[in-house]
């Protein structure tokens, strides 16, 4: 574990399969840094897939790297394209859906190192990227 800096090679990072055509590539977090106060990574969505509506215990910013997304944030639907970004405060329900015909790739940053996800429909809360943090599925 390196405490002063990291160089992340995405092709060498083990992907976390979220199920249903969604996979996450963790970059920076408590798993590889003793001092980082943020958590970052990339999530890849196959066409027509997304994660369920959820919230986090920390703020989140998402940047669209590739593809076309629909973001649902606190009941509002926003169509996003490459280069656009969002910011969602802690506790606000949100999700991202691949609305395009190609891959959707997002880069996310959480404002903390101990991140949880709460599924809006069930109220279930679990640690981010834990064995319970699945839920990728087709959206249609």
Coordinates of C-alpha atoms in Angstrom, one line a residue:
X1 CA 0.0 0.0 0.0
X2 CA 1.4 3.4 -1.1
X3 CA 0.6 6.3 1.2
X4 CA 2.0 9.3 -0.7
X5 CA 0.9 8.7 -4.4
X6 CA -0.4 6.2 -6.8
X7 CA -0.3 5.5 -10.6
X8 CA -3.3 3.6 -11.7
X9 CA -3.2 1.4 -14.8
X10 CA -6.9 0.6 -15.6
X11 CA -6.0 -2.5 -17.7
X12 CA -4.2 -4.0 -14.6
X13 CA -7.0 -3.3 -12.1
X14 CA -9.3 -6.2 -11.3
X15 CA -12.8 -5.3 -12.5
X16 CA -15.7 -5.6 -10.0
X17 CA -18.7 -7.3 -11.8
X18 CA -21.9 -5.5 -10.8
X19 CA -24.0 -8.0 -12.8
X20 CA -26.3 -7.5 -15.8
X21 CA -23.7 -5.9 -18.0
X22 CA -22.2 -3.4 -15.6
X23 CA -18.6 -3.5 -14.3
X24 CA -16.6 -1.2 -12.1
X25 CA -12.8 -0.5 -12.2
X26 CA -11.7 0.8 -8.8
X27 CA -9.0 3.4 -8.9
X28 CA -8.2 5.1 -5.6
X29 CA -9.7 4.1 -2.2
X30 CA -9.0 2.6 1.1
X31 CA -8.1 -0.7 -0.6
X32 CA -4.8 0.8 -2.0
X33 CA -4.2 4.0 0.0
X34 CA -3.8 4.5 3.7
X35 CA -4.2 8.3 3.4
X36 CA -6.6 9.1 0.5
X37 CA -9.7 10.9 1.6
X38 CA -11.5 10.3 -1.7
X39 CA -12.7 7.2 -3.5
X40 CA -12.5 7.0 -7.3
X41 CA -13.0 4.7 -10.2
X42 CA -14.7 4.0 -13.5
X43 CA -17.9 2.1 -14.3
X44 CA -18.7 0.6 -17.7
X45 CA -22.3 -0.1 -18.8
X46 CA -23.3 -2.1 -21.8
X47 CA -26.1 -0.7 -23.9
X48 CA -29.5 -0.6 -22.1
X49 CA -28.1 -1.2 -18.7
X50 CA -27.9 0.7 -15.4
X51 CA -27.8 0.4 -11.6
X52 CA -30.9 0.8 -9.4
X53 CA -31.9 4.1 -7.9
X54 CA -29.6 4.6 -4.8
X55 CA -27.9 7.2 -2.6
X56 CA -24.6 7.4 -0.8
X57 CA -23.4 8.7 2.6
X58 CA -21.0 11.0 0.8
X59 CA -21.2 13.4 -2.2
X60 CA -20.4 12.1 -5.7
X61 CA -19.3 13.6 -8.9
X62 CA -19.6 11.7 -12.2
X63 CA -17.9 12.6 -15.5
X64 CA -19.1 11.0 -18.8
X65 CA -16.0 9.6 -20.6
X66 CA -17.7 7.6 -23.4
X67 CA -21.2 7.1 -24.6
X68 CA -24.6 8.6 -23.8
X69 CA -26.2 8.5 -20.3
X70 CA -29.5 9.4 -18.7
X71 CA -29.0 10.4 -15.1
X72 CA -31.9 10.3 -12.7
X73 CA -31.1 12.7 -9.8
X74 CA -33.7 13.3 -7.2
X75 CA -36.5 12.6 -9.6
X76 CA -35.1 14.7 -12.5
X77 CA -34.0 13.0 -15.7
X78 CA -31.0 14.5 -17.5
X79 CA -29.5 13.4 -20.8
X80 CA -25.7 13.6 -20.6
X81 CA -22.9 13.3 -23.2
X82 CA -19.2 12.9 -23.2
X83 CA -17.5 15.7 -21.2
X84 CA -20.5 16.5 -19.1
X85 CA -20.4 16.0 -15.3
X86 CA -22.8 15.8 -12.4
X87 CA -22.5 16.5 -8.7
X88 CA -24.9 14.8 -6.3
X89 CA -24.9 15.6 -2.5
X90 CA -24.9 12.8 0.1
X91 CA -28.3 11.2 0.6
X92 CA -29.8 12.2 -2.8
X93 CA -31.3 9.3 -4.8
X94 CA -29.7 8.9 -8.3
X95 CA -28.7 6.5 -11.0
X96 CA -27.1 6.4 -14.4
X97 CA -28.4 4.5 -17.4
X98 CA -26.8 3.8 -20.7
X99 CA -29.2 5.2 -23.3
X100 CA -26.9 4.8 -26.2
X101 CA -26.1 2.0 -28.6
X102 CA -22.5 1.7 -27.5
X103 CA -20.7 1.4 -24.2
X104 CA -21.2 4.0 -21.5
X105 CA -18.1 4.7 -19.4
X106 CA -18.2 7.1 -16.4
X107 CA -15.5 8.3 -14.0
X108 CA -16.7 8.8 -10.5
X109 CA -15.3 10.5 -7.4
X110 CA -16.8 10.1 -3.9
X111 CA -16.0 12.7 -1.2
X112 CA -14.9 10.1 1.3
X113 CA -13.1 6.8 1.9
X114 CA -15.8 4.9 3.8
X115 CA -18.6 4.9 1.1
X116 CA -22.0 3.2 1.4
X117 CA -24.8 2.7 -1.0
X118 CA -28.4 2.6 0.0
X119 CA -30.9 1.2 -2.5
X120 CA -33.9 3.5 -2.6
X121 CA -36.5 0.7 -3.3
X122 CA -35.5 -1.5 -0.3
X123 CA -33.6 0.8 2.1
X124 CA -30.8 -1.7 2.2
X125 CA -27.4 -0.1 2.9
X126 CA -24.1 -1.8 2.3
X127 CA -20.4 -0.9 1.8
X128 CA -19.5 0.3 -1.7
X129 CA -17.9 -2.4 -3.8
X130 CA -18.7 -5.1 -1.2
X131 CA -20.1 -8.5 -2.2
X132 CA -23.6 -6.9 -1.8
X133 CA -23.0 -4.0 -4.1
X134 CA -24.3 -5.6 -7.3
X135 CA -27.6 -4.8 -9.1
X136 CA -26.5 -4.0 -12.6
X137 CA -29.4 -4.9 -15.0
X138 CA -31.1 -4.1 -18.3
X139 CA -33.3 -1.1 -17.9
X140 CA -35.9 -2.0 -20.4

